[in-house]
Amino acid sequence: MAEYTTDELMIVNAARQLGALAAAGKSQCFVGIGLPSTAANLARRLYPIEPVLIYESGCIGSKPTTLPLSIGDGELADTSDAVVSVPEIFAYWLQAGRIDIGFLSGAQLDKYANINSTVIGSYESPTTRLPGAGGAPEIAASAGVVMVIMRQSARSFVERCDFRTSIGFGDGKGDRERLGLRGGGPQWVITDLGVMEPDPDTCELVVVAVHPGVTREQVVAATGWAVRFVDGLPTTDEPTPFELDTLRTLQAA
Amino acid sequence: MAEYTTDELMIVNAARQLGALAAAGKSQCFVGIGLPSTAANLARRLYPIEPVLIYESGCIGSKPTTLPLSIGDGELADTSDAVVSVPEIFAYWLQAGRIDIGFLSGAQLDKYANINSTVIGSYESPTTRLPGAGGAPEIAASAGVVMVIMRQSARSFVERCDFRTSIGFGDGKGDRERLGLRGGGPQWVITDLGVMEPDPDTCELVVVAVHPGVTREQVVAATGWAVRFVDGLPTTDEPTPFELDTLRTLQAA
Amino acid sequence: MITSLHDAVAQHVHDGDTLALEGFTHLIPHAVAQEIIRQERRNLHLVRMTPDLAYDWLIGSGCVTKLTFSWGGNPGVGSLQRFRDAVENQWPHPLEIEEHSHAGMATRYAAGASGLPFGVLRGYVGTDLPKHTNSIKTVECPFTGEVLAAVPAINPDVGIIHAQRADRAGNVQIWGLLGVQKEAVLASARSIVTVEEIVDELPPVPGAIVLPYWVVNAVCHVPGGAHPSFAMGFSVRDNAFYKSWDAISKDRDAFTAWVDKHIKGTTDFAEYRESVGV
Amino acid sequence: MITSLHDAVAQHVHDGDTLALEGFTHLIPHAVAQEIIRQERRNLHLVRMTPDLAYDWLIGSGCVTKLTFSWGGNPGVGSLQRFRDAVENQWPHPLEIEEHSHAGMATRYAAGASGLPFGVLRGYVGTDLPKHTNSIKTVECPFTGEVLAAVPAINPDVGIIHAQRADRAGNVQIWGLLGVQKEAVLASARSIVTVEEIVDELPPVPGAIVLPYWVVNAVCHVPGGAHPSFAMGFSVRDNAFYKSWDAISKDRDAFTAWVDKHIKGTTDFAEYRESVGV
C-alpha cells in the first residue's frame, strides 16, 4: 500500500470530484488559490475531459505547467485561452452564470456550509483579522455548484461562523431560494478526514465518506457541531499510484 | 482670389474652430462621420497642436490617412492609439467626461440648437424616417462643449425640431442646468452660410459671422426662425490656399 | 460545434426568435443574414445597434416583425431604404420599432452579458426618445439621490457574429474594431460565429480577444462572410457596394429582384460571392 | 509628463489624499509606495482590492488612516502582518476599514471610471458584509422589480499603476494580467504611472492595452518598479521575497528596521534594489 498524507487524500478526492463533474459536462471551474488550485490542476492532469480553470485575476482556461503561488502568477496568464480584466471576469463570466463550479476554501466553515474568511472573534475587535472576502461571496452565490476544500478541526468546523463571508445554506434549507441566489450552493466539503454533503432535507452537512484509516471518532473530535454520518458510512478509495505520482510531480515542479 | 465652394467654407471654418480649441488645451474630439470627420481630419493637418479624434466605433486617437466613409473603416482602427469596445467608449470615455468637444451634425436644428436625426413628421407616422440617434444624445449631453456642422436651409433650420434627438439648450436658458447635464452644450453652429452661437442671455442661436460673399438676406431665407445677427456682423476670413489645398488633397485621397 | 452555416441556422434560428447580428461596421455577419432569408425564417425580432445592409435585406424580405436599434442608416451613404419603407409605408408589412441611443444599446448588451436585469447610464436626458420607447426608465442612486437612465438587459435567443479565426475546438479570435460582439454573444442563449479561417492554433494577435469554445454553439467556415462589411486582416470594406445599395434598395422591385437573384437564387455564401462578383 | 518618481509624488500625492495603487498581483506599483513613505505622507485613505506588501509597508509606516479593500492577505503565504496589527492592535495607530468583495470593488472602480455615482451587481447576498460596511446598499430594477446590490463609485484623488512601457508623449502600454488598472487610472482625478522602459514608439503586443497620454499626469521611468510583484515580459514574481516578508513583518521592530534600512535608508528605487539585492 502506498504511503500518503491526509492532505494528499483531501486533494486527490477533490480532484476526483472535479473529474466526475467534467465528465458530466460541468467543466468551468472558478478556482481559488492554494488547495483549490492544487486540486483543480491535479484534475487537469488526471482526466481526459479536463476542467476549465478560471482565476479571478482574469485568466480563462489556464493550463499552468507549475502550481502558481498567487492568483496572478505570470504562468496563469501565459497559459490562458483568454485574459480579461477583473471587472469583466466578475461581471461577464461569474455573475452571468457561466461558471459551473465554484471551488473555495476558508478559515471557518459551519454546519450549513457558510464560510468565514474575515475575522475570528468580533468584527470590531477581532482576535484574528483574516484576509477577507476576495472573490468568495459572489462565487458562493453565483456558481452553479460550490465545492469546498478545507482541513478539518473543531476550531475551523464550527456550529456557527463568527462572520459569514460567503453563504452556504444560510440558516438552513430554503434560505438560498428566499435570498434569490442563482447558484446551487455547496454540494461537497472535502476535508483531510473525509467528505461531507448537505442533507437533502435540512442542508446540514453530513459526513458521507471518510478517508482510508480515518475513524468516526476522529471526525467527531474535529467537528464543532454534533455531526451526523450517513448509514453504512463508506470509505473513499485509496489514492492510486498514478494519482499520487501526478500530484507529487505537480507539487515538486 | 481662390475659388471655393460653400461646403469648403463650412469645413474650413469648423477646422479653424477645432484648431483654436486644441491650442487652448481642448483637444479630445468625439467625431461623427461625414462633415464632422472631414473637418476634424482637416484640422489635424492644418495645426501644430492636433485635435485627438475619437470615434464611436471605439477608436481613440485615430490618424487616418484617408477620409473614412464609415465610422468603422479599417483605416480608423489601424491608425488609432487605442481601440476599445463600444460599451467602453461610451462609458469610460464619453460618459466619464473625458471628451472636450462633441462634433455633431443632423437633419434638423432648431433655434435652441436641439438636433433632430430621427423623423420628419410625427414619430408614429413619419414623412421621412431618418437613421436615428446613434451616439448623438449622449455626445450632446456629456461632451465639454458641442460644435455643430450643418448645411443651412429653411427646411433644416427650424423654429422647433419635429423630434428632439439630441439636446442643445432645450426650451432655452437654464434647461441644461435643470436637467443636470454635465456638458456645456452647443457653442458653435457652423454652416455653409456662416457661424451661429447661442446668445448668452437666452441661448437662442444668433448669427455671429457670415462667410465671404454671403448676405444677411441669404441667411434669413435659409433660417426657419426670425434669426438675429450680432451688431457689426463680421465676415469669416477667406480660406487660405493652404487650407483649401489641404482640404482638397484630403478629399481626393 | 464546427458545422455548415446551413445547419447552424437550421438548428439554432427559429421563427419568432430574437436575434442579435452584431459587428460595429466591421465584421457584420452578412452571410448569416442571407442564410436566414434562404431558410425563410419569419416573425423575427432583430436587435442591432446599426441595422446596416444585413437588416435591410431581412426587413425587405419579410422576415422581421420587430426591430430594436439605435442608428438605422447606410453608413456614409444615407438612408437604409428597406427599413425606411417598412417604417414609413409598412412594406412588406408593419415593423414595430424599439429605438435607443448607441450608449443605451451598449449598456443593454453589457447588462445582458453580465447577468443583470438592467443597466445604468447618463443618457436620453432632454431627448424625445423616452416618450416613444418604453424600455427607457430611471433609477435613483441610493448614495447620492441622483436620477439616472435605466435600460433593460438585452438577452437575445441567438447572438450572431463574424470573426477572423477559430481553432478546431471552437475558440474564436477577433481583432480590430470589437464593437459589442463579445457582449452580443455572452448576452445570448445561443450563438453562431462565422469565421474567415479555421486553424489548428490561434496565434496571438495584438488587439485580439478570444471567446472560449464553451460560450459558442456553432462555428461555420464562411470566408468573406462579412461582405460588404470587412474582416481586418482579410478584407477591406466594400464601400462601392454600400454606395450601390442605395439605388437597388430604393425600388421595391429592384430590391426583390436582387434578393431573388443573389440570395434566394444562390445556395450558399460562396455562390453569392460569385453571383455578385466579389 | 515624464518626470522623476520623486517629483511625481511630491507634486501629485498630498496628505489626506485618497490613493488607489492598483495592479492585481501583477504590476503592483511598489516603488511608488516606497516613495510615499520616503516623503512621509500622512492621513492617507488607501484603496486597493488586494493591499499586498505595498500597503503593509504604508500601514506599518503610519501613513494610513483608512483602508478600503476586498482581500488583505499575503498571496500564497498567509496574513498581511502590518495590516493585521493595525486592525487587531491599532499599531502604529487605529486604521478605519471599509471592506468589500472583489466583485464589489471591481464594480466600484468601473462605476468610477464611467462617471456614474454607483454600480450594480449581484453581490453580498447572505453575507455579513453589509452589516459592517455602509457603502453596500440595494437598488431595485425598474423593469423586473428585482433587488440588487448597489455600491458607490470609487474616485480616488490619485490612481497609481506600474506598466511595461510608455512612449515619450506619455502613452502607456500594459499587457498580461490587466486587473483594474485601467479603471483605477480613469476613475482618479490624477494619475501616476511608473514604467519599465520609455521608448520612441509602442510596438503592438498581443493582449496589450494603451492608456493615452491625456489621461496620465506623470510617467516615471522606474525599471523593476513592481518588485516584489512583476511585469510580464520584464520580470517574474519574486515569490521568495513574498515568503520572506512574513517573518520580517510579524515583528514590529524587524519591520521598522527593514523599512528604515531599505526604504527610508535609500534615496530611490534603484538604491532599494541594490539594498535588497534584486
Coordinates of N, CA and C in Angstrom, one line a residue, chain B residues 26 28 30 54 88-101 138-139 141-145 182-183, chain C residues 122, chain D residues 111-116 186 214-215:
Chain B
K26 N -8.1 72.2 -25.4 CA -9.3 71.4 -25.6 C -9.1 70.5 -26.9
Q28 N -9.6 66.8 -27.2 CA -10.3 65.5 -27.4 C -11.7 65.7 -28.0
F30 N -14.9 64.0 -30.0 CA -15.7 62.9 -30.4 C -16.4 63.2 -31.7
I54 N -11.7 60.9 -31.7 CA -12.3 59.7 -31.0 C -13.6 59.4 -31.8
E88 N -17.3 50.3 -23.8 CA -16.2 51.1 -23.1 C -16.1 52.5 -23.7
I89 N -16.2 52.7 -25.0 CA -16.0 54.1 -25.5 C -17.1 55.0 -24.9
F90 N -18.3 54.5 -24.8 CA -19.4 55.3 -24.3 C -19.3 55.5 -22.8
A91 N -19.0 54.4 -22.0 CA -19.0 54.5 -20.6 C -17.7 55.2 -20.0
Y92 N -16.6 54.6 -20.4 CA -15.3 55.1 -19.8 C -14.8 56.4 -20.4
W93 N -15.2 56.7 -21.6 CA -14.6 57.8 -22.3 C -15.5 59.0 -22.5
L94 N -16.7 58.7 -23.0 CA -17.7 59.8 -23.3 C -18.4 60.2 -22.0
Q95 N -19.0 59.2 -21.4 CA -19.9 59.5 -20.2 C -19.1 60.0 -19.0
A96 N -17.8 59.6 -18.9 CA -17.0 60.0 -17.8 C -16.5 61.4 -17.9
G97 N -16.8 62.1 -19.0 CA -16.5 63.5 -19.2 C -15.1 63.7 -19.7
R98 N -14.5 62.7 -20.4 CA -13.2 62.9 -20.9 C -13.1 63.5 -22.3
I99 N -14.3 63.9 -22.9 CA -14.3 64.4 -24.2 C -14.5 65.9 -24.1
D100 N -13.6 66.7 -24.7 CA -13.7 68.1 -24.7 C -14.8 68.6 -25.7
I101 N -14.8 68.0 -26.8 CA -15.6 68.6 -27.9 C -16.5 67.5 -28.5
E138 N -26.0 61.3 -26.2 CA -25.0 61.3 -25.1 C -23.8 62.2 -25.4
I139 N -23.4 62.3 -26.6 CA -22.4 63.2 -27.0 C -22.9 64.6 -26.7
A141 N -25.0 65.5 -24.6 CA -25.2 65.7 -23.1 C -23.9 65.8 -22.4
S142 N -22.9 65.0 -22.8 CA -21.7 64.8 -21.9 C -20.4 65.5 -22.4
A143 N -20.3 65.8 -23.7 CA -19.1 66.5 -24.1 C -18.9 67.8 -23.5
G144 N -17.7 68.3 -23.2 CA -17.5 69.6 -22.6 C -18.2 70.7 -23.3
V145 N -18.0 70.7 -24.6 CA -18.7 71.7 -25.5 C -19.1 70.9 -26.7
R182 N -24.1 67.5 -17.8 CA -22.7 67.9 -17.3 C -22.0 68.7 -18.4
G183 N -22.2 68.5 -19.7 CA -21.6 69.2 -20.7 C -22.2 70.6 -20.9
Chain C
R122 N -25.8 57.7 -18.0 CA -26.2 59.1 -18.1 C -26.7 59.2 -19.6
Chain D
A111 N -17.6 51.8 -12.1 CA -18.5 53.0 -12.0 C -17.7 54.3 -11.9
G112 N -16.7 54.3 -11.2 CA -15.8 55.5 -11.1 C -15.2 55.9 -12.4
A113 N -14.8 54.9 -13.2 CA -14.2 55.2 -14.5 C -15.3 55.6 -15.5
S114 N -16.5 55.2 -15.2 CA -17.6 55.5 -16.1 C -18.3 56.8 -15.8
G115 N -17.9 57.5 -14.8 CA -18.6 58.8 -14.4 C -20.0 58.5 -13.9
L116 N -20.3 57.3 -13.3 CA -21.5 57.0 -12.7 C -21.4 57.1 -11.2
L186 N -8.6 55.7 -14.8 CA -9.7 56.5 -15.3 C -10.6 57.0 -14.2
W214 N -3.2 61.6 -22.5 CA -4.0 62.7 -21.9 C -4.9 62.2 -20.7
V215 N -4.8 60.9 -20.3 CA -5.4 60.5 -19.1 C -4.3 60.2 -18.0

